[in-house]
Amino acid sequence: MENESFSATKQTIPLLKPFSMRSFNLSHRIVMAPMARMRSYGNVPQPHAALYYSQRATPGGLLISEATGISETAMAYQNMPGIWRKEQVEAWKPIVNAVHSKGGFFLCQLWHAGRVSHRDCQPNGEAPISSTDKPLAADSSNEYTPPRRLRTDEISTVVNDFRLAARNAIEAGFDGVEIHGAHGYLIDQFMKDTVNDRTDEYGGSLENRCRFTLEVIEAVTNEIGADRVGIRLSPFANYMESGDSEPQKLGIYMAESLNRFEILYCHMVEPRMKTASEAFECTESLTPMRNAFEGTFIVAGGYTREDGNKAVAEGRTDLVAYGRLFLANPDLPRRFQLEAPLNKYDRTSFYTSTDPVVGYTDYPFLETAD
């Protein structure tokens, strides 16, 4: 009787209702969002990542990996993972297997930082590449080398890097990929008009600024199949000085353009998350993008259990991605199910490269929590 009551409770909680996303039969709608953890020494995923991800895997649950570099030029920070070398592909395999052994689905987020980088992270100490040569201002933690504007004839090479990385992800065992088109990184640098100052066919009009993104999607879907490809977008965000003068127009245009590729999902960041800090009050909405996109829709950005349930119940999204809450609560779906207290996350250990345990795999599960 107790198990029957437990199952019945699940069916009344919107976030815990099953969902079919093409061939992905999800047991709940709580997605682990991609989060950089900077514990991949030498840009190679490490064995400790197998424990980290498998701790957060559930049968029929969806996890998205941390941002994973597609090439040597993609890197922004030390100890971020890559997937352009054979060594990296092989290192990802046991990590993916650990998630699959728990019955979870695992996607690799494909990423290129663009101008959000320093020459120390670039091959031969070269300037990072971007849509522009406009420099990014230093922040409290990082300095950024002024970028080099990609020549028009070089762009196809970067598109091909995304394609090859997607192939490598499938070889590593991932169930698919998420293209990182958000948060001021390379793809966002092409789409946003405060960054993109090009005068060729990749700049100027909205259609031209989105051309690179759509070429990447086309190349990746042609390589591994549309049913294995998602994309993350943040049209309203101003991360890394990458705002846009008409974010809603940009978001709707991209949502509509994605339909012709019939990709697996569109993952959008809420307008309230304009920076990497806490959410703030905002009257903008992702609803027009939700209505424009014909596939599975995922939202992210400061969601709690309550407003995640409300968003699903009201049909504003299919799935909700959680970052910091999932980081601090490896058993987040179970805690949501039981309305149990949540562990608090520790910001100071988010990017502690030297420690593969503290703030990484030592957050307690419910039965071991105080």
Coordinates of C-alpha atoms in Angstrom, one line a residue:
M1 CA 0.0 0.0 0.0
E2 CA 2.8 2.4 0.8
N3 CA 4.4 1.9 -2.6
E4 CA 1.1 2.4 -4.3
S5 CA 0.6 5.7 -2.4
F6 CA 4.1 6.7 -3.4
S7 CA 3.4 6.1 -7.1
A8 CA 0.1 7.9 -6.9
T9 CA 1.8 10.9 -5.4
K10 CA 4.2 11.0 -8.4
Q11 CA 1.3 11.1 -10.8
T12 CA -0.1 14.2 -9.1
I13 CA 3.2 16.2 -9.3
P14 CA 3.6 17.8 -12.8
L15 CA 7.4 17.6 -12.7
L16 CA 7.3 13.9 -12.0
K17 CA 4.9 12.9 -14.7
P18 CA 6.5 10.8 -17.5
F19 CA 7.2 12.4 -20.9
S20 CA 8.0 11.0 -24.3
M21 CA 10.7 13.0 -26.2
R22 CA 10.9 11.0 -29.4
S23 CA 12.8 7.8 -28.5
F24 CA 13.6 9.1 -25.0
N25 CA 11.0 7.8 -22.6
L26 CA 11.5 10.1 -19.6
S27 CA 10.2 9.0 -16.2
H28 CA 10.1 12.6 -15.0
R29 CA 10.5 16.2 -16.3
I30 CA 13.5 17.3 -14.1
V31 CA 16.6 17.8 -16.3
M32 CA 20.1 18.3 -15.0
A33 CA 21.3 21.5 -16.6
P34 CA 24.8 21.8 -18.0
M35 CA 27.2 23.2 -15.4
A36 CA 30.9 23.9 -15.8
R37 CA 32.8 22.2 -12.9
M38 CA 36.5 22.6 -14.1
R39 CA 37.7 19.3 -12.9
S40 CA 38.8 17.9 -16.2
Y41 CA 42.6 18.1 -15.9
G42 CA 44.4 18.8 -19.1
N43 CA 41.0 19.1 -20.8
V44 CA 40.5 15.4 -20.3
P45 CA 37.4 14.1 -18.4
Q46 CA 38.5 12.4 -15.2
P47 CA 37.3 9.2 -13.4
H48 CA 35.7 11.2 -10.6
A49 CA 33.2 12.6 -13.2
A50 CA 31.7 9.1 -13.4
L51 CA 30.6 9.3 -9.8
Y52 CA 29.5 12.9 -10.0
Y53 CA 27.1 12.3 -13.0
S54 CA 26.0 8.8 -11.9
Q55 CA 25.0 10.2 -8.5
R56 CA 22.5 12.4 -10.3
A57 CA 21.2 9.8 -12.8
T58 CA 17.8 8.2 -12.4
P59 CA 16.1 5.6 -14.5
G60 CA 14.5 7.6 -17.3
G61 CA 16.1 10.9 -16.2
L62 CA 17.9 13.3 -18.6
L63 CA 21.3 14.8 -17.8
I64 CA 23.2 17.3 -19.9
S65 CA 27.0 17.4 -19.5
E66 CA 29.0 20.4 -18.6
A67 CA 30.2 22.6 -21.6
T68 CA 32.6 20.4 -23.6
G69 CA 35.0 22.0 -26.0
I70 CA 34.8 21.1 -29.7
S71 CA 38.4 22.0 -30.6
E72 CA 41.6 23.5 -29.2
T73 CA 40.3 27.0 -30.0
A74 CA 37.1 26.4 -28.1
M75 CA 38.5 26.6 -24.6
A76 CA 37.9 29.5 -22.2
Y77 CA 39.2 28.2 -18.8
Q78 CA 41.6 25.7 -17.5
N79 CA 40.4 22.2 -16.8
M80 CA 37.3 22.3 -18.9
P81 CA 36.6 19.0 -20.8
G82 CA 36.9 18.6 -24.5
I83 CA 35.8 16.0 -27.1
W84 CA 38.0 16.7 -30.1
R85 CA 40.8 14.2 -29.3
K86 CA 40.7 10.4 -29.2
E87 CA 42.0 10.5 -25.6
Q88 CA 39.0 12.6 -24.6
V89 CA 36.5 10.4 -26.3
E90 CA 37.9 7.4 -24.5
A91 CA 37.9 9.2 -21.2
W92 CA 34.2 10.1 -21.6
K93 CA 33.2 6.4 -22.2
P94 CA 33.2 5.2 -18.6
I95 CA 31.5 8.3 -17.5
V96 CA 28.7 7.8 -20.0
N97 CA 28.5 4.1 -19.1
A98 CA 28.1 5.1 -15.4
V99 CA 25.0 7.2 -16.2
H100 CA 23.6 4.5 -18.5
S101 CA 24.1 1.9 -15.7
K102 CA 21.7 3.9 -13.6
G103 CA 19.2 4.0 -16.5
G104 CA 19.7 7.6 -17.3
F105 CA 19.9 9.5 -20.6
F106 CA 23.1 11.6 -21.1
L107 CA 23.7 14.3 -23.7
C108 CA 27.0 16.1 -24.4
Q109 CA 26.9 19.9 -24.5
L110 CA 29.0 21.0 -27.4
W111 CA 30.7 24.4 -26.8
H112 CA 33.0 27.0 -28.2
A113 CA 33.9 30.0 -26.0
G114 CA 34.8 32.4 -28.8
R115 CA 36.1 35.7 -27.4
V116 CA 35.4 34.6 -23.8
S117 CA 39.0 33.3 -23.5
H118 CA 42.6 34.2 -22.9
R119 CA 45.6 33.4 -25.1
D120 CA 46.9 31.1 -22.3
C121 CA 44.0 28.7 -23.2
Q122 CA 44.5 29.0 -26.9
P123 CA 46.8 26.9 -29.2
N124 CA 50.2 28.5 -29.6
G125 CA 49.1 31.5 -27.5
E126 CA 47.0 32.9 -30.3
A127 CA 44.1 35.3 -29.9
P128 CA 40.7 33.7 -29.4
I129 CA 38.4 33.7 -32.4
S130 CA 35.0 35.4 -32.6
S131 CA 32.4 37.0 -34.8
T132 CA 34.1 40.3 -33.9
D133 CA 37.4 41.8 -32.9
K134 CA 35.8 43.8 -30.1
P135 CA 37.4 42.9 -26.8
L136 CA 35.6 41.7 -23.7
A137 CA 36.1 43.6 -20.5
A138 CA 37.9 41.9 -17.7
D139 CA 35.8 40.8 -14.7
S140 CA 36.6 40.1 -11.1
S141 CA 37.9 36.6 -11.9
N142 CA 39.2 36.7 -15.4
E143 CA 41.1 38.7 -18.0
Y144 CA 40.2 38.2 -21.7
T145 CA 42.5 38.5 -24.7
P146 CA 41.1 40.7 -27.5
P147 CA 39.7 38.3 -30.1
R148 CA 40.4 37.9 -33.8
R149 CA 37.5 38.2 -36.1
L150 CA 36.9 35.1 -38.1
R151 CA 37.3 35.5 -41.9
T152 CA 34.3 34.5 -43.9
D153 CA 36.2 31.6 -45.4
E154 CA 37.1 30.3 -41.9
I155 CA 33.6 29.9 -40.6
S156 CA 32.9 26.6 -42.4
T157 CA 35.9 25.1 -40.5
V158 CA 34.3 25.9 -37.2
V159 CA 31.0 24.5 -38.3
N160 CA 32.9 21.3 -39.2
D161 CA 34.4 21.2 -35.8
F162 CA 30.9 21.1 -34.3
R163 CA 30.1 18.3 -36.7
L164 CA 33.1 16.2 -35.8
A165 CA 32.6 16.8 -32.1
A166 CA 29.0 15.5 -32.4
R167 CA 30.3 12.4 -34.1
N168 CA 32.8 11.9 -31.3
A169 CA 30.1 12.3 -28.7
I170 CA 28.1 9.5 -30.2
E171 CA 31.3 7.4 -30.4
A172 CA 31.8 8.1 -26.6
G173 CA 28.3 6.7 -26.0
F174 CA 26.3 9.8 -25.4
D175 CA 22.6 9.6 -26.4
G176 CA 22.9 12.9 -28.3
V177 CA 24.2 16.4 -28.1
E178 CA 23.1 19.9 -27.0
I179 CA 24.6 22.7 -29.0
H180 CA 25.6 25.6 -26.6
G181 CA 24.1 28.7 -28.3
A182 CA 23.8 30.7 -25.1
H183 CA 25.5 32.9 -22.5
G184 CA 27.8 35.0 -24.6
Y185 CA 29.9 32.2 -26.1
L186 CA 30.8 31.9 -29.8
I187 CA 27.3 31.1 -31.2
D188 CA 25.7 33.8 -29.1
Q189 CA 28.4 36.2 -30.3
F190 CA 27.2 35.7 -33.9
M191 CA 23.5 36.1 -33.0
K192 CA 23.6 39.1 -30.8
D193 CA 23.7 42.6 -32.4
T194 CA 25.7 44.2 -29.5
V195 CA 28.6 41.9 -30.4
N196 CA 28.3 41.0 -34.0
D197 CA 29.5 44.0 -36.1
R198 CA 30.2 42.0 -39.3
T199 CA 29.4 43.3 -42.8
D200 CA 29.5 40.0 -44.6
E201 CA 26.7 37.4 -44.9
Y202 CA 27.1 36.5 -41.2
G203 CA 26.4 40.0 -39.9
G204 CA 23.9 42.9 -40.1
S205 CA 20.4 41.5 -40.4
L206 CA 18.8 39.1 -38.0
E207 CA 18.8 36.4 -40.7
N208 CA 22.5 36.9 -41.3
R209 CA 23.5 36.9 -37.7
C210 CA 21.7 33.6 -37.1
R211 CA 23.2 32.0 -40.2
F212 CA 26.2 30.5 -38.4
T213 CA 24.0 28.9 -35.7
L214 CA 21.7 27.4 -38.3
E215 CA 24.7 26.1 -40.3
V216 CA 26.0 24.4 -37.1
I217 CA 22.6 22.8 -36.5
E218 CA 22.4 21.6 -40.1
A219 CA 25.8 20.1 -40.0
V220 CA 25.3 18.3 -36.7
T221 CA 21.9 17.0 -37.6
N222 CA 23.2 15.7 -40.9
E223 CA 26.0 13.9 -39.0
I224 CA 24.1 12.2 -36.1
G225 CA 20.4 12.7 -36.9
A226 CA 18.0 15.4 -35.7
D227 CA 16.5 13.1 -33.1
R228 CA 19.8 13.3 -31.2
V229 CA 20.2 17.1 -31.3
G230 CA 19.1 19.9 -29.0
I231 CA 20.1 23.5 -28.6
R232 CA 20.4 25.9 -25.7
L233 CA 19.6 29.6 -26.3
S234 CA 19.5 32.7 -24.1
P235 CA 18.1 35.5 -26.3
F236 CA 17.4 37.8 -23.4
A237 CA 20.7 37.3 -21.6
N238 CA 23.5 39.8 -21.4
Y239 CA 26.2 37.3 -20.2
M240 CA 29.7 38.3 -21.3
E241 CA 28.4 41.6 -22.8
S242 CA 26.2 39.8 -25.3
G243 CA 22.9 41.5 -25.2
D244 CA 20.6 42.0 -28.2
S245 CA 18.4 45.1 -29.0
E246 CA 15.4 42.9 -29.9
P247 CA 15.7 39.7 -27.8
Q248 CA 12.1 38.5 -28.3
K249 CA 12.4 38.9 -32.0
L250 CA 15.6 36.9 -32.0
G251 CA 14.1 34.2 -29.8
I252 CA 11.0 33.8 -32.0
Y253 CA 13.1 33.8 -35.2
M254 CA 15.3 31.0 -33.9
A255 CA 12.4 29.0 -32.5
E256 CA 10.7 29.1 -35.9
S257 CA 13.9 28.4 -37.8
L258 CA 14.6 25.3 -35.7
N259 CA 11.4 23.7 -36.9
R260 CA 12.7 22.9 -40.3
F261 CA 15.5 20.7 -38.8
E262 CA 13.0 18.8 -36.6
I263 CA 15.5 18.7 -33.8
L264 CA 14.9 16.9 -30.5
Y265 CA 14.4 20.0 -28.3
C266 CA 14.9 23.7 -27.7
H267 CA 16.3 24.7 -24.3
M268 CA 15.8 28.3 -23.4
V269 CA 17.0 30.4 -20.5
E270 CA 14.4 32.6 -18.8
P271 CA 14.6 36.4 -19.3
R272 CA 15.0 36.9 -15.6
M273 CA 18.5 35.3 -15.8
K274 CA 20.2 38.2 -17.7
T275 CA 23.4 37.7 -15.7
A276 CA 25.1 34.8 -13.9
S277 CA 23.8 36.0 -10.5
E278 CA 20.5 35.4 -8.9
A279 CA 17.2 35.9 -10.7
F280 CA 15.4 39.2 -10.6
E281 CA 11.9 40.3 -11.4
C282 CA 11.1 40.4 -15.1
T283 CA 7.9 40.9 -17.2
E284 CA 9.3 39.2 -20.3
S285 CA 8.2 35.7 -21.2
L286 CA 9.4 32.7 -23.1
T287 CA 5.8 31.9 -24.1
P288 CA 6.1 33.3 -27.7
M289 CA 9.1 31.0 -28.2
R290 CA 7.3 28.1 -26.7
N291 CA 4.4 28.7 -29.1
A292 CA 6.7 29.1 -32.1
F293 CA 8.7 25.9 -31.6
E294 CA 7.1 22.6 -32.6
G295 CA 9.2 20.2 -30.6
T296 CA 10.0 19.5 -26.9
F297 CA 10.6 22.8 -25.0
I298 CA 12.9 23.0 -22.0
V299 CA 13.2 26.1 -19.7
A300 CA 15.9 27.0 -17.2
G301 CA 16.7 29.9 -15.0
G302 CA 16.3 30.0 -11.2
Y303 CA 13.4 27.5 -11.0
T304 CA 12.2 26.2 -7.7
R305 CA 10.1 23.1 -7.2
E306 CA 6.9 25.2 -7.0
D307 CA 7.3 27.3 -10.1
G308 CA 8.7 24.3 -12.1
N309 CA 5.5 22.4 -11.3
K310 CA 3.5 25.4 -12.2
A311 CA 5.3 25.9 -15.5
V312 CA 4.6 22.3 -16.5
A313 CA 1.0 22.3 -15.3
E314 CA 0.2 25.5 -17.3
G315 CA 1.8 24.1 -20.4
R316 CA 4.5 26.7 -20.6
T317 CA 7.2 24.0 -20.9
D318 CA 7.6 20.3 -21.3
L319 CA 10.7 19.9 -19.1
V320 CA 12.5 22.1 -16.5
A321 CA 16.3 22.2 -16.2
Y322 CA 17.8 22.6 -12.8
G323 CA 21.5 23.6 -12.2
R324 CA 22.6 24.7 -8.8
L325 CA 19.8 22.7 -7.0
F326 CA 20.8 19.6 -8.9
L327 CA 24.5 20.2 -8.1
A328 CA 23.7 20.4 -4.3
N329 CA 21.1 17.7 -4.3
P330 CA 22.1 14.6 -6.3
D331 CA 18.7 13.0 -5.5
L332 CA 16.7 16.1 -6.5
P333 CA 13.8 14.3 -8.2
R334 CA 13.3 12.2 -5.0
R335 CA 13.4 15.3 -2.8
F336 CA 10.9 17.0 -5.0
Q337 CA 8.7 13.9 -4.8
L338 CA 8.8 13.9 -1.0
E339 CA 8.8 17.7 -0.6
A340 CA 12.0 17.1 1.4
P341 CA 14.4 19.8 2.5
L342 CA 17.1 20.7 0.0
N343 CA 20.9 21.0 0.6
K344 CA 22.3 24.4 0.1
Y345 CA 24.9 24.9 -2.6
D346 CA 28.3 26.3 -1.9
R347 CA 29.4 28.8 -4.5
T348 CA 33.0 28.7 -3.3
S349 CA 33.4 25.1 -4.5
F350 CA 31.6 25.5 -7.9
Y351 CA 35.0 25.7 -9.8
T352 CA 37.4 24.2 -7.3
S353 CA 39.7 22.5 -9.8
T354 CA 42.1 21.1 -7.2
D355 CA 39.5 19.1 -5.3
P356 CA 37.6 16.4 -7.1
V357 CA 35.4 15.7 -4.0
V358 CA 34.5 18.8 -2.0
G359 CA 31.5 20.5 -3.5
Y360 CA 31.5 17.9 -6.2
T361 CA 30.6 14.4 -5.0
D362 CA 30.2 15.0 -1.3
Y363 CA 26.7 16.6 -1.2
P364 CA 24.6 14.2 0.9
F365 CA 21.7 12.1 -0.3
L366 CA 18.4 12.4 1.6
E367 CA 18.9 9.3 3.7
T368 CA 22.4 10.5 4.8
A369 CA 21.6 14.1 5.3
D370 CA 21.5 15.5 8.8

